[in-house]
Each structure stands twice: as structure tokens, then as C-alpha cells.
Coordinates of C-alpha atoms and ligand atoms in Angstrom, one line a residue:
X9 CA -2.7 -40.1 -22.0
X10 CA -2.8 -43.5 -20.4
X11 CA -3.0 -44.5 -16.8
X12 CA 0.8 -45.2 -16.9
X13 CA 1.7 -41.7 -17.8
X14 CA 3.2 -39.5 -15.2
X15 CA 4.2 -35.8 -14.9
X16 CA 6.4 -33.9 -12.5
X17 CA 3.6 -31.4 -11.8
X18 CA -0.2 -31.6 -12.1
X19 CA -1.8 -28.1 -11.9
X20 CA -5.5 -28.1 -11.0
X21 CA -7.2 -24.9 -12.1
X22 CA -6.8 -22.9 -15.3
X23 CA -7.3 -19.4 -13.9
X24 CA -4.5 -16.8 -13.8
X25 CA -2.7 -18.5 -11.0
X26 CA -2.8 -22.0 -12.4
X27 CA -1.7 -20.9 -15.9
X28 CA 1.0 -18.7 -14.3
X29 CA 2.4 -21.6 -12.3
X30 CA 2.2 -24.0 -15.3
X31 CA 4.1 -21.4 -17.4
X32 CA 6.8 -20.8 -14.8
X33 CA 7.3 -24.5 -14.0
X34 CA 7.4 -25.6 -17.6
X35 CA 10.0 -22.9 -18.4
X36 CA 12.2 -24.3 -15.6
X37 CA 12.3 -27.7 -17.1
X38 CA 9.5 -29.6 -15.3
X39 CA 6.9 -31.7 -17.2
X40 CA 3.6 -30.1 -16.5
X41 CA -0.1 -31.0 -17.1
X42 CA -2.7 -28.4 -16.3
X43 CA -6.4 -29.4 -16.0
X44 CA -9.3 -26.9 -16.0
X45 CA -12.8 -28.2 -15.4
X46 CA -14.4 -25.5 -17.6
X47 CA -12.8 -22.9 -19.8
X48 CA -9.5 -21.2 -19.1
X49 CA -10.2 -18.0 -17.0
X50 CA -13.8 -19.0 -16.8
X51 CA -14.2 -18.3 -13.1
X52 CA -12.7 -15.5 -11.0
X53 CA -10.0 -14.5 -13.5
X54 CA -12.5 -13.1 -16.0
X55 CA -14.8 -11.6 -13.4
X56 CA -12.3 -9.1 -11.9
X57 CA -12.3 -5.3 -11.9
X58 CA -9.6 -5.7 -14.6
X59 CA -7.1 -3.4 -12.9
X60 CA -3.4 -4.0 -12.7
X61 CA -2.9 -1.9 -9.6
X62 CA -1.1 -1.6 -6.3
X63 CA -4.4 -1.1 -4.5
X64 CA -4.5 2.4 -3.1
X65 CA -7.1 1.4 -0.5
X66 CA -4.9 -1.4 0.9
X67 CA -2.6 1.3 2.3
X68 CA -5.3 2.1 4.8
X69 CA -5.1 -1.5 6.0
X70 CA -1.3 -1.2 6.2
X71 CA -0.8 -3.9 3.5
X72 CA 2.5 -2.4 2.5
X73 CA 4.1 -5.7 1.3
X74 CA 1.2 -6.4 -1.0
X75 CA 1.0 -2.9 -2.4
X76 CA 4.8 -2.6 -3.0
X77 CA 4.8 -6.0 -4.8
X78 CA 1.8 -5.2 -6.8
X79 CA 3.2 -1.9 -7.9
X80 CA 6.5 -3.7 -9.0
X81 CA 4.4 -6.2 -10.9
X82 CA 2.5 -3.4 -12.6
X83 CA 5.7 -2.4 -14.4
X84 CA 6.6 -6.0 -15.2
X85 CA 3.2 -6.6 -16.9
X86 CA 3.3 -3.3 -18.7
X87 CA 6.5 -4.5 -20.3
X88 CA 5.6 -8.2 -20.8
X89 CA 2.0 -7.9 -22.0
X90 CA 1.8 -4.4 -23.6
X91 CA -1.1 -5.3 -25.8
X92 CA -3.3 -6.4 -22.9
X93 CA -2.2 -3.9 -20.2
X94 CA -2.5 -0.2 -20.6
X95 CA -2.0 2.8 -18.4
X96 CA -5.1 4.4 -16.9
X97 CA -5.4 7.7 -15.0
X98 CA -7.7 7.5 -11.9
X99 CA -9.6 10.6 -10.7
X100 CA -10.7 10.7 -7.1
X101 CA -13.3 13.5 -6.4
X102 CA -12.6 15.0 -3.0
X103 CA -15.4 14.7 -0.5
X104 CA -14.0 16.2 2.7
X105 CA -16.5 14.5 5.1
X106 CA -15.3 11.0 3.9
X107 CA -11.5 11.4 4.0
X108 CA -9.5 14.6 4.7
X109 CA -7.3 16.0 1.9
X110 CA -4.1 15.5 3.9
X111 CA -4.8 11.8 4.3
X112 CA -5.4 11.3 0.5
X113 CA -2.3 13.4 -0.3
X114 CA -0.2 11.3 2.1
X115 CA -1.6 8.1 0.7
X116 CA -0.8 9.1 -2.9
X117 CA 2.7 10.3 -2.0
X118 CA 3.3 6.8 -0.4
X119 CA 1.8 5.1 -3.5
X120 CA 4.1 7.0 -5.8
X121 CA 7.1 6.3 -3.6
X122 CA 6.4 2.5 -3.4
X123 CA 5.9 2.4 -7.2
X124 CA 9.3 3.4 -8.3
X125 CA 7.6 4.3 -11.6
X126 CA 9.4 3.9 -14.9
X127 CA 6.7 4.8 -17.3
X128 CA 3.6 6.1 -15.5
X129 CA 3.0 9.7 -14.5
X130 CA 2.7 10.5 -10.7
X131 CA -0.2 11.8 -8.7
X132 CA -1.4 15.4 -8.5
X133 CA -4.3 17.6 -7.4
X134 CA -6.8 18.2 -10.1
X135 CA -9.5 20.7 -10.9
X136 CA -12.9 19.1 -11.4
X137 CA -14.8 22.2 -12.3
X138 CA -13.4 22.4 -15.8
X139 CA -12.7 20.0 -18.7
X140 CA -11.7 17.3 -19.2
X141 CA -12.3 15.9 -15.7
X142 CA -15.7 17.5 -15.1
X143 CA -17.4 15.5 -17.8
X144 CA -20.5 13.8 -16.4
X145 CA -19.7 14.8 -12.8
X146 CA -22.1 16.7 -10.4
X147 CA -21.3 20.4 -10.6
X148 CA -20.9 20.5 -6.8
X149 CA -17.6 18.6 -7.1
X150 CA -14.7 21.0 -7.5
X151 CA -11.5 19.4 -6.3
X152 CA -9.9 16.0 -6.7
X153 CA -6.8 14.0 -7.1
X154 CA -5.4 12.1 -10.0
X155 CA -3.0 9.1 -10.0
X156 CA -1.9 6.2 -12.3
X157 CA -2.7 2.5 -12.4
X158 CA -3.4 0.2 -15.3
X159 CA -6.2 -1.7 -17.0
X160 CA -6.0 -5.3 -18.2
X161 CA -8.0 -7.6 -20.4
X162 CA -8.1 -10.2 -17.6
X163 CA -9.5 -13.2 -19.6
X164 CA -7.0 -12.7 -22.4
X165 CA -4.1 -12.4 -19.9
X166 CA -5.0 -15.9 -18.8
X167 CA -5.0 -17.1 -22.5
X168 CA -1.7 -15.4 -23.2
X169 CA -0.2 -17.1 -20.1
X170 CA -1.6 -20.5 -21.0
X171 CA -0.2 -20.1 -24.5
X172 CA 3.2 -19.2 -23.1
X173 CA 3.0 -22.3 -20.8
X174 CA 2.2 -24.5 -23.8
X175 CA 5.1 -22.9 -25.8
X176 CA 7.4 -24.1 -23.0
X177 CA 6.0 -27.6 -23.2
X178 CA 3.2 -27.6 -20.6
X179 CA 0.1 -29.6 -21.7
X180 CA -3.2 -27.8 -21.1
X181 CA -6.4 -29.7 -21.0
X182 CA -9.7 -27.7 -20.6
X183 CA -13.1 -29.2 -19.8
X184 CA -11.2 -31.7 -17.7
X185 CA -11.8 -31.9 -13.9
X186 CA -9.6 -33.6 -11.3
X187 CA -12.3 -35.6 -9.5
X188 CA -10.2 -37.6 -7.1
X189 CA -6.6 -37.5 -5.8
X190 CA -4.8 -40.0 -3.6
X191 CA -1.2 -40.8 -2.5
X192 CA 0.6 -43.8 -4.0
X193 CA 4.1 -44.0 -2.4
X194 CA 6.0 -41.0 -3.7
X195 CA 3.5 -40.1 -6.3
X196 CA -0.1 -38.9 -6.6
X197 CA -2.7 -40.8 -8.5
X198 CA -5.2 -38.3 -10.0
X199 CA -8.5 -39.2 -11.6
X200 CA -9.4 -36.9 -14.4
X201 CA -12.8 -36.6 -16.0
X202 CA -13.6 -34.8 -19.3
X203 CA -16.8 -33.0 -19.9
X204 CA -17.8 -35.9 -22.2
X205 CA -17.5 -38.3 -19.3
X206 CA -14.3 -40.0 -20.1
X207 CA -12.3 -40.9 -17.0
X208 CA -8.6 -41.6 -16.8
X209 CA -5.8 -41.7 -14.2
X210 CA -2.4 -40.0 -14.3
X211 CA 0.4 -39.9 -11.8
X212 CA 2.2 -36.8 -10.6
X213 CA 5.1 -36.1 -8.2
X214 CA 3.7 -32.8 -7.2
X215 CA 0.2 -31.3 -7.3
X216 CA -0.7 -27.6 -7.4
X217 CA -4.1 -26.7 -6.1
X218 CA -4.9 -23.5 -8.0
X219 CA -8.7 -24.1 -7.9
X220 CA -9.5 -20.6 -6.7
X221 CA -12.8 -20.5 -4.8
X222 CA -12.9 -24.3 -5.0
X223 CA -9.4 -24.7 -3.3
X224 CA -10.8 -25.8 0.0
X225 CA -13.3 -28.1 -1.6
X226 CA -10.4 -29.6 -3.7
X227 CA -8.3 -30.3 -0.6
X228 CA -11.1 -31.7 1.6
X229 CA -13.5 -33.4 -0.8
X230 CA -11.3 -34.4 -3.8
X231 CA -8.0 -35.0 -2.1
X232 CA -9.4 -36.2 1.3
X233 CA -6.9 -34.1 3.2
X234 CA -7.3 -32.1 6.4
X235 CA -7.8 -28.4 5.7
X236 CA -5.9 -26.7 8.6
X237 CA -7.0 -23.2 7.7
X238 CA -10.1 -21.3 6.9
X239 CA -11.0 -19.7 3.6
X240 CA -13.6 -17.0 3.2
X241 CA -15.5 -16.6 0.0
X242 CA -16.3 -12.9 -0.6
X243 CA -18.4 -12.1 -3.7
X244 CA -17.7 -9.0 -5.8
X245 CA -20.1 -7.8 -8.5
X246 CA -19.9 -5.4 -11.4
X247 CA -22.4 -3.7 -13.6
X248 CA -22.1 -2.2 -17.1
X249 CA -24.2 0.8 -18.0
X250 CA -24.3 3.2 -21.0
X251 CA -21.4 5.6 -20.9
X252 CA -21.7 8.1 -17.9
X253 CA -18.9 10.5 -19.0
X254 CA -16.5 11.3 -21.8
X255 CA -12.8 10.7 -21.6
X256 CA -10.4 7.8 -21.2
X257 CA -9.8 8.3 -17.4
X258 CA -11.3 6.2 -14.6
X259 CA -12.9 7.3 -11.3
X260 CA -12.2 6.0 -7.9
X261 CA -15.2 7.0 -5.8
X262 CA -15.4 7.0 -2.0
X263 CA -18.6 5.5 -0.7
X264 CA -20.1 6.5 2.7
X265 CA -19.3 3.0 4.1
X266 CA -15.6 3.8 3.6
X267 CA -15.3 1.4 0.7
X268 CA -14.3 2.7 -2.8
X269 CA -16.0 2.0 -6.1
X270 CA -14.4 2.1 -9.5
X271 CA -16.0 3.5 -12.7
X272 CA -14.2 3.4 -16.0
X273 CA -14.7 3.5 -19.7
X274 CA -15.5 0.1 -21.2
X275 CA -15.7 -1.0 -24.9
X276 CA -16.1 2.7 -26.2
X277 CA -19.8 3.0 -25.3
X278 CA -20.1 1.9 -21.7
X279 CA -19.0 2.5 -18.2
X280 CA -18.0 -0.5 -16.0
X281 CA -18.8 0.0 -12.3
X282 CA -17.6 -2.2 -9.4
X283 CA -17.3 -3.7 -7.0
X284 CA -19.1 -5.1 -3.9
X285 CA -17.8 -7.2 -1.0
X286 CA -20.5 -9.6 0.2
X287 CA -19.7 -12.7 2.2
X288 CA -20.9 -15.8 0.4
X289 CA -22.5 -18.3 2.7
X290 CA -23.3 -20.9 0.1
X291 CA -21.2 -22.8 -2.4
X292 CA -18.7 -21.2 -4.8
X293 CA -21.0 -22.4 -7.7
X294 CA -23.8 -20.1 -6.4
X295 CA -22.0 -16.9 -7.3
X296 CA -24.3 -14.3 -9.1
X297 CA -24.7 -10.5 -8.8
X298 CA -27.8 -9.9 -6.7
X299 CA -30.3 -7.1 -7.0
X300 CA -29.1 -5.6 -3.7
X301 CA -25.5 -5.4 -5.0
X302 CA -26.8 -3.7 -8.2
X303 CA -28.7 -1.2 -6.2
X304 CA -25.6 -0.6 -3.9
X305 CA -23.4 0.1 -7.0
X306 CA -26.0 2.5 -8.5
X307 CA -26.4 4.4 -5.2
X308 CA -22.6 4.7 -4.9
X309 CA -22.1 6.2 -8.4
X310 CA -25.3 8.4 -8.3
X311 CA -23.6 10.4 -5.6
X312 CA -21.0 11.6 -8.1
X313 CA -22.5 11.6 -11.6
X314 CA -25.1 13.9 -13.2
X315 CA -27.0 11.2 -14.9
X316 CA -28.5 8.8 -12.3
X317 CA -28.4 5.1 -13.0
X318 CA -30.8 2.5 -11.8
X319 CA -31.3 -1.3 -12.3
X320 CA -33.1 -0.6 -15.6
X321 CA -29.9 0.9 -17.1
X322 CA -27.8 -2.2 -16.4
X323 CA -26.8 -3.8 -19.7
X324 CA -24.7 -6.6 -18.2
X325 CA -23.7 -7.7 -14.7
X326 CA -21.2 -10.2 -13.5
X327 CA -19.9 -11.6 -10.2
X328 CA -16.7 -13.3 -9.0
X329 CA -15.5 -14.7 -5.8
X330 CA -12.4 -13.7 -3.8
X331 CA -11.2 -16.8 -2.0
X332 CA -9.5 -15.0 0.9
X333 CA -7.4 -16.4 3.6
X334 CA -9.4 -16.0 6.8
X335 CA -7.6 -13.5 9.1
X336 CA -10.5 -13.2 11.5
X337 CA -11.7 -9.8 10.3
X338 CA -15.4 -9.0 10.9
X339 CA -15.7 -6.9 7.7
X340 CA -15.3 -8.7 4.3
X341 CA -13.7 -5.5 2.8
X342 CA -11.0 -5.6 5.5
X343 CA -9.9 -9.3 5.0
X344 CA -6.4 -9.3 3.7
X345 CA -6.1 -9.4 -0.2
X346 CA -2.6 -10.8 0.1
X347 CA -2.0 -14.4 -1.0
X348 CA -0.8 -17.4 0.9
X349 CA 0.9 -20.6 -0.4
X350 CA 0.7 -23.7 1.8
X351 CA 2.5 -27.0 1.2
X352 CA 1.3 -30.4 2.5
X353 CA 3.9 -33.1 2.4
X354 CA 7.7 -33.5 2.9
X355 CA 10.5 -33.7 0.4
X356 CA 10.7 -37.3 -0.8
X357 CA 6.9 -37.9 -0.6
X358 CA 4.1 -36.8 -2.8
X359 CA 3.3 -33.2 -1.9
X360 CA 0.8 -30.6 -2.8
X361 CA 0.9 -26.8 -2.8
X362 CA -2.3 -24.8 -2.4
X363 CA -2.8 -21.2 -3.6
X364 CA -5.2 -19.0 -1.5
X365 CA -6.2 -15.5 -2.4
X366 CA -4.1 -13.1 -4.5
X367 CA -4.6 -10.6 -7.3
X368 CA -4.3 -10.8 -11.0
X369 CA -1.7 -8.1 -10.7
X370 CA 0.6 -10.3 -8.6
X371 CA 0.1 -13.6 -10.3
X372 CA 3.6 -13.8 -11.9
X373 CA 5.3 -13.1 -8.6
X374 CA 3.0 -15.7 -6.9
X375 CA 3.8 -18.3 -9.6
X376 CA 7.5 -17.6 -9.2
X377 CA 7.3 -18.1 -5.4
X378 CA 5.2 -21.2 -5.8
X379 CA 7.7 -22.8 -8.3
X380 CA 10.7 -21.8 -6.1
X381 CA 9.1 -23.7 -3.3
X382 CA 9.2 -26.9 -5.4
X383 CA 13.1 -27.0 -5.3
X384 CA 13.4 -29.5 -2.5
X385 CA 11.4 -32.0 -4.6
X386 CA 13.1 -31.0 -7.9
X387 CA 16.7 -30.0 -7.1
X388 CA 17.5 -29.6 -10.8
X389 CA 14.9 -26.8 -11.2
X390 CA 15.9 -24.0 -13.4
X391 CA 16.2 -20.4 -12.2
X392 CA 13.4 -17.8 -12.2
X393 CA 12.8 -16.5 -15.7
X394 CA 9.4 -14.8 -16.2
X395 CA 10.2 -11.3 -15.0
X396 CA 11.6 -10.1 -18.3
X397 CA 10.1 -12.6 -20.8
X398 CA 7.2 -11.3 -22.9
X399 CA 4.0 -13.3 -22.6
X400 CA 2.7 -14.9 -25.8
X401 CA 1.8 -12.1 -28.3
X402 CA 3.5 -9.5 -26.0
X403 CA 6.9 -9.2 -27.8
X404 CA 6.2 -5.9 -29.5
X405 CA 9.7 -4.4 -29.4
X406 CA 10.5 -0.8 -28.3
X407 CA 7.7 0.8 -30.3
X408 CA 5.0 -1.2 -28.4
X409 CA 1.4 -1.4 -29.5
X410 CA 1.6 1.8 -31.6
X411 CA 4.3 0.5 -33.9
X412 CA 2.5 -2.9 -34.2
X413 CA -0.6 -1.0 -35.2
X414 CA 1.3 1.1 -37.8
X415 CA 2.9 -2.1 -39.2
X416 CA -0.4 -3.8 -39.3
X417 CA -2.0 -0.8 -41.1
X418 CA 0.8 -1.1 -43.7
X419 CA 0.5 -4.9 -44.1
X420 CA -3.3 -5.1 -44.1
X421 CA -4.5 -1.8 -45.7
X422 CA -7.9 -3.4 -46.4
X423 CA -8.6 -3.8 -42.6
X424 CA -10.8 -1.0 -41.1
X425 CA -9.0 0.9 -38.4
X426 CA -11.4 0.0 -35.6
X427 CA -11.0 -3.7 -36.4
X428 CA -7.2 -3.4 -36.7
X429 CA -7.2 -1.8 -33.2
X430 CA -9.4 -4.5 -31.7
X431 CA -7.4 -7.3 -33.2
X432 CA -3.9 -5.9 -32.3
X433 CA -5.2 -5.4 -28.7
X434 CA -6.5 -8.9 -28.5
X435 CA -3.7 -10.7 -30.2
X436 CA -0.6 -8.5 -30.0
X437 CA 2.2 -9.9 -32.2
X438 CA 0.0 -12.9 -33.0
X439 CA -2.1 -10.7 -35.2
X440 CA 0.1 -11.6 -38.1
X441 CA -0.5 -15.3 -37.6
X442 CA -4.3 -14.6 -37.4
X443 CA -4.3 -12.5 -40.6
X444 CA -1.8 -14.5 -42.7
X445 CA -3.2 -15.2 -46.1
X446 CA -6.5 -13.3 -45.5
X447 CA -5.8 -10.8 -48.3
X448 CA -9.0 -8.8 -48.0
X449 CA -12.2 -8.6 -45.8
X450 CA -13.6 -11.5 -47.7
X451 CA -10.8 -13.6 -46.3
X452 CA -12.0 -12.8 -42.8
X453 CA -15.0 -15.0 -43.4
X454 CA -18.5 -14.7 -42.0
X455 CA -19.1 -11.3 -40.2
X456 CA -21.0 -12.0 -36.9
X457 CA -21.0 -8.2 -36.0
X458 CA -19.1 -6.2 -33.4
X459 CA -15.8 -6.9 -35.4
X460 CA -16.0 -10.7 -34.9
X461 CA -15.4 -12.8 -38.0
X462 CA -15.2 -16.5 -38.7
X463 CA -11.5 -16.4 -39.2
X464 CA -10.9 -15.2 -35.7
X465 CA -13.4 -17.7 -34.2
X466 CA -11.5 -20.4 -36.0
X467 CA -8.3 -19.1 -34.5
X468 CA -9.8 -19.2 -31.0
X469 CA -10.8 -22.8 -31.5
X470 CA -7.5 -24.0 -33.1
X471 CA -5.1 -22.0 -30.9
X472 CA -6.8 -20.8 -27.8
X473 CA -8.9 -23.8 -26.5
X474 CA -12.3 -22.1 -27.3
X475 CA -15.2 -24.5 -27.5
X476 CA -18.4 -22.6 -26.8
X477 CA -20.0 -19.3 -27.8
X478 CA -19.5 -18.0 -24.3
X479 CA -15.7 -18.7 -24.5
X480 CA -15.6 -16.6 -27.7
X481 CA -18.1 -13.8 -26.8
X482 CA -17.3 -13.2 -23.2
X483 CA -13.7 -14.2 -22.7
X484 CA -11.6 -14.4 -25.9
X485 CA -13.5 -11.2 -26.9
X486 CA -16.2 -9.1 -25.2
X487 CA -18.3 -9.0 -28.3
X488 CA -21.2 -10.6 -26.3
X489 CA -21.9 -7.1 -25.0
X490 CA -22.7 -5.7 -28.5
X491 CA -24.2 -8.7 -30.4
X492 CA -27.9 -9.2 -30.5
X493 CA -29.4 -12.6 -29.4
X494 CA -29.8 -13.5 -33.1
X495 CA -26.2 -12.6 -33.9
X496 CA -25.1 -14.7 -30.9
X497 CA -27.1 -17.6 -32.2
X498 CA -25.1 -17.3 -35.5
X499 CA -21.9 -17.8 -33.5
X500 CA -23.4 -20.8 -31.7
X501 CA -24.5 -22.3 -35.1
X502 CA -21.1 -21.7 -36.6
X503 CA -19.3 -23.4 -33.7
X504 CA -21.7 -26.4 -34.1
X505 CA -20.8 -26.7 -37.8
X506 CA -17.1 -26.8 -36.8
X507 CA -17.6 -29.4 -34.2
X508 CA -19.6 -31.8 -36.5
Ligands
FAD631 C1 -14.9 -9.0 -7.9 C2 -13.4 -9.2 -8.0 C3 -12.6 -8.2 -8.5 C4 -11.2 -8.3 -8.6 N1 -10.5 -7.3 -9.1 C5 -9.2 -7.5 -9.3 C6 -8.5 -6.4 -9.9 O1 -9.0 -5.4 -10.4 N2 -7.1 -6.6 -10.0 C7 -6.5 -7.7 -9.6 O2 -5.3 -7.8 -9.7 N3 -7.2 -8.7 -9.0 C8 -8.5 -8.6 -8.8 N4 -9.2 -9.6 -8.2 C9 -8.6 -10.8 -7.8 C10 -8.3 -11.8 -8.9 O3 -9.4 -11.8 -9.8 C11 -8.1 -13.2 -8.4 O4 -7.1 -13.2 -7.4 C12 -7.7 -14.2 -9.4 O5 -8.5 -14.1 -10.6 C13 -7.7 -15.6 -8.9 O6 -7.2 -16.5 -9.8 P1 -7.2 -18.0 -9.6 O7 -6.5 -18.6 -10.7 O8 -6.6 -18.3 -8.2 O9 -8.7 -18.5 -9.5 P2 -9.8 -18.7 -10.6 O10 -9.7 -17.7 -11.7 O11 -11.1 -18.8 -10.0 O12 -9.4 -20.1 -11.2 C14 -9.6 -21.3 -10.6 C15 -10.0 -22.4 -11.6 O13 -10.0 -23.7 -11.0 C16 -10.9 -24.5 -11.7 N5 -11.2 -25.6 -10.9 C17 -11.7 -25.7 -9.7 N6 -11.7 -27.0 -9.3 C18 -11.2 -27.7 -10.2 C19 -11.0 -29.2 -10.4 N7 -11.4 -30.0 -9.4 N8 -10.5 -29.6 -11.6 C20 -10.1 -28.8 -12.6 N9 -10.3 -27.4 -12.5 C21 -10.9 -26.9 -11.3 C22 -12.1 -23.5 -11.9 O14 -13.0 -23.9 -12.9 C23 -11.4 -22.2 -12.1 O15 -11.3 -21.9 -13.5 C24 -10.6 -9.5 -8.2 C25 -11.4 -10.6 -7.7 C26 -12.8 -10.4 -7.6 C27 -13.6 -11.5 -7.1

């Protein structure tokens, strides 16, 4: 791209919100360039609790708009990304001294009503003294409640969204930061810098600030604009420990500070536990799970499970930052999780829209609203379209993932079942493009372990913007959890041979 090139919309930030807006805008006929300073989904959007949920606990904060929208979007994502989103039953053990049963029953009733469920089962009381839900739990827990939400592969949802954006004509450039932005009559001049140090300038009629935790920094320091609102950075951490219980259900556990903690099955052999809410006083780049947060999460789950966990059991930990719109709340857990869109600039002049806060669950609706707001600048903008259009790889037909897996088992009989399941879940309908011409396990190339082969690594590099081992091992897949340091080195070495 040369300095003379211009686009309708420059999106800064390749998390779920930036890729969602790029997809929506490109599909409505705008020319779009998205720049991401690191890897797609490399920040908050791969460090979430991985739930597509209404947020049961937000009912206590009277966030009915957010919960209703999120529950609607839960159905949308189940239909449009069926390989990445799957139903999950949540069990809430009843602890009368924390919340009375009537309050939980009322909350779940409201949750079911707001959901207008098409596919997921409703809530019910459940017996925790017998199988299957007693697995791993303290024998003192007898009663509980069960309700539905969904699980998502968050990092792969970002990739699927970015691929959809590209399929509609958006250009996606990773390892490219927007380092300066200034107005030039009716356009913006944006200075972009690649990881290799190359600097270039482009012009855009509209800029979307989807920089997540860096949104305020982008406005103030990069664009030199006033920031007429406050953003709070609230860190949330997760830990992964060896499996604490059998079964495919999740737990929502009430803590004695009135927060809730989730625990759910992860990658067959593990339990994922999160999250915390800690106000981050420093910079967004300083985000890391602290020893205090790990102890907090261990204490919270030890109240419920037979096998106690401690810091020594933690196999992996990660942290992300919620960039929340400051509503003046004293308690980080109580700050609104709803999103806000703010525009600087009038029709006819170069304008900029900033995204603050939000949930992965509501990203499609957020993107639709953001692009709708561009109409005064682009009167020929097409109508909304993303609600019923499958994401890249998500067009699985009426039979869904099961029929894709049956078809794949027929087409690739040489593929072990566990690998077939992993690949269909990661790639959905694109599994055929990945496996075309492989013919046998030899055609999958070098075996790095944990079901990762050279053919898939090549695919990530050629079709999904992967560059580093971290992109492959922790975002395009979660194989990093199972591979030994030596096996991980083999992936690094393989990527180096490709780059040379
Ligand atoms: C602990 C935690 C748990 C959560 N759990 C859930 C959950 O279970 N369900 C749910 O629905 N939501 C959840 N959320 C919320 C959800 O993760 C976020 O709302 C969402 O990921 C935000 O996406 P984003 O695109 O706005 O930000 P990000 O994913 O952070 O993306 C912003 C991107 O901008 C890039 N960037 C910044 N500055 C520049 C620049 N100058 N040039 C180029 N690129 C730049 C960054 O590198 C980054 O990749 C959770 C959040 C946290 C922190």
C-alpha cells in the first residue's frame, strides 16, 4: 500500500470487536483495512472465560438490556458458528447462607424468559447427592440448580470472523500498529508501522478505535484527541488444573464475596477456573495473573470440590483486561459490562468511532450497531446482514457438527477419531480444504504431538495469519497445554524453516 492509498474505514485492533466491525462493514460495501499490532485475538479476545452467555449474575445488577441482548446473540452464534460454539449445562450448588433458593429460582426463571430459547434446555433444580452431578463435589452439597449457556473457542472465533471479513473484501494486516493519526481535511492520515519497522501512511474517511484495553491510549496518545470519558481497566485471571470432576457440565460457584467463579472441563484432561476482578492501576501491557489471584481462585473452588487445589497444581494461567466504561462504581465486579460506542466528528468531516467494553457474546450486535452509526458518512451503506450468515467454516447445514464429522469420517477413513474431532471443531467446513489431497497420515506431515501436524501449521500460516509458535500453540489451537518444551521447540524450528 502506498501513501496515496485510501480506504473508507480503517479499523485499529484485531480482537473480536475489530474483526466483527471489519466483517460487517466490508459486507455492506465499504472498503476496509484492519490493522492489528500483534496477532489477531492476541489480547483480551483469547483471554476470556470462553462463555457465550447472557451473564446470569448481571441480573443482580439489573443489567436487563445486556442480558437480553446477550441471550439473543447466544442463539445467533449457535447457528452461525456451530463448530466453535457448543451448549454447556451449568450446575450451581446451593449454599443457603450466600443466596436464598427463592432468589436463585427467580433469577433462573427470568433468565429462561429473556432467552426465548430455540435449542437449549431450560433451568431446573438438581440433586447433587447422586450421579452424574455429584462427581468431585464435597458430600455436604446436596441441592443445586442447573441451567444452559454455551462455550466458545474465543481465539478461533476471532479468526473465523477475520476470515469472513477477508472473504467480503476487507484487508487484514497483522503485526502492524497504527502509531499516529491526524486529520487532513475530510480524511484521516494514519501512520502504520510493521513489526519489521517499515512505516507507511494511508488515508481513511472513518477510523474505528477497537483497541480494547488500549482504546483510551489510542485516542489520547496516538490520535491526540481529548478523552471526554473514563475507562477502567479491570484484570481477570484464569487457572488450568488437572481435571477436578468427571462429566461435560460446568459449575458456577458462589464465592463468599458475592462474586461467582466458573469451573468447566477443558481439553479432556483439565478443569479451567476463573475469573477474578482486580482493578489494574498500571498500563494495559502489565497484565499478568498474580499469585494472589491464583490463591483466590484456589480458595473459591476448594470450598466445593473434594480434591483441594493449590498454586502447585496450576498447569497454566492467563489474564485479560476488561476495558470498562467508568460508571463510578466502587467495586470492580459491579462496573457495568455493557458496551458503549462513542463518535468524535460530524458528518462531512473525518470521524472516529471508539468501542468501550463489551462481551465476546455480543460482538456481532455491537459491530452491527457500530456500522449502522456510519450511515451519515456513507449514505449508500448496505443493510445489516450478519445475523443469519454463517461465519467462515460455520456453514454446516442442518446436520451441524455431527453430520460434518460423519462425512469427514467417511471421506478420510485413515484419520484417527480424536484428530478428526479436533480438526472439525477447529476448522468446521474448512476441514475439507485443510485435508484435501492428504490421502493418509503421511500426508499430514511432521507430527508435533497433541494432534498437531505440519499440514495444519502450514494452513494456519497460509490462511490464518499465523507467524509464531505462540499463534499456533495458544490461539489457533490449544496444543501448547499438552506439548513438552522440546515439542514446542520443534514447532518454533519448523516455523523458522518456513520463514527462511
Ligand atoms: C477475564 C475476562 C473474561 C471474560 N470472559 C468473557 C466471557 O466468558 N464471555 C464473553 O462474552 N466475554 C468475556 N469477556 C469480555 C471479552 O473478552 C471482551 O469484551 C472482548 O474480548 C473485547 O474484545 P476487543 O476486540 O474489544 O479487545 P481486544 O481483544 O483486547 O482487542 C484489541 C486489539 O487491539 C490491538 N491494538 C491496540 N492498539 C493498537 C494499535 N495502536 N494498532 C493496532 N492494533 C492495536 C491489540 O493488540 C488487541 O489485539 C471477558 C473479558 C475478560 C478480561
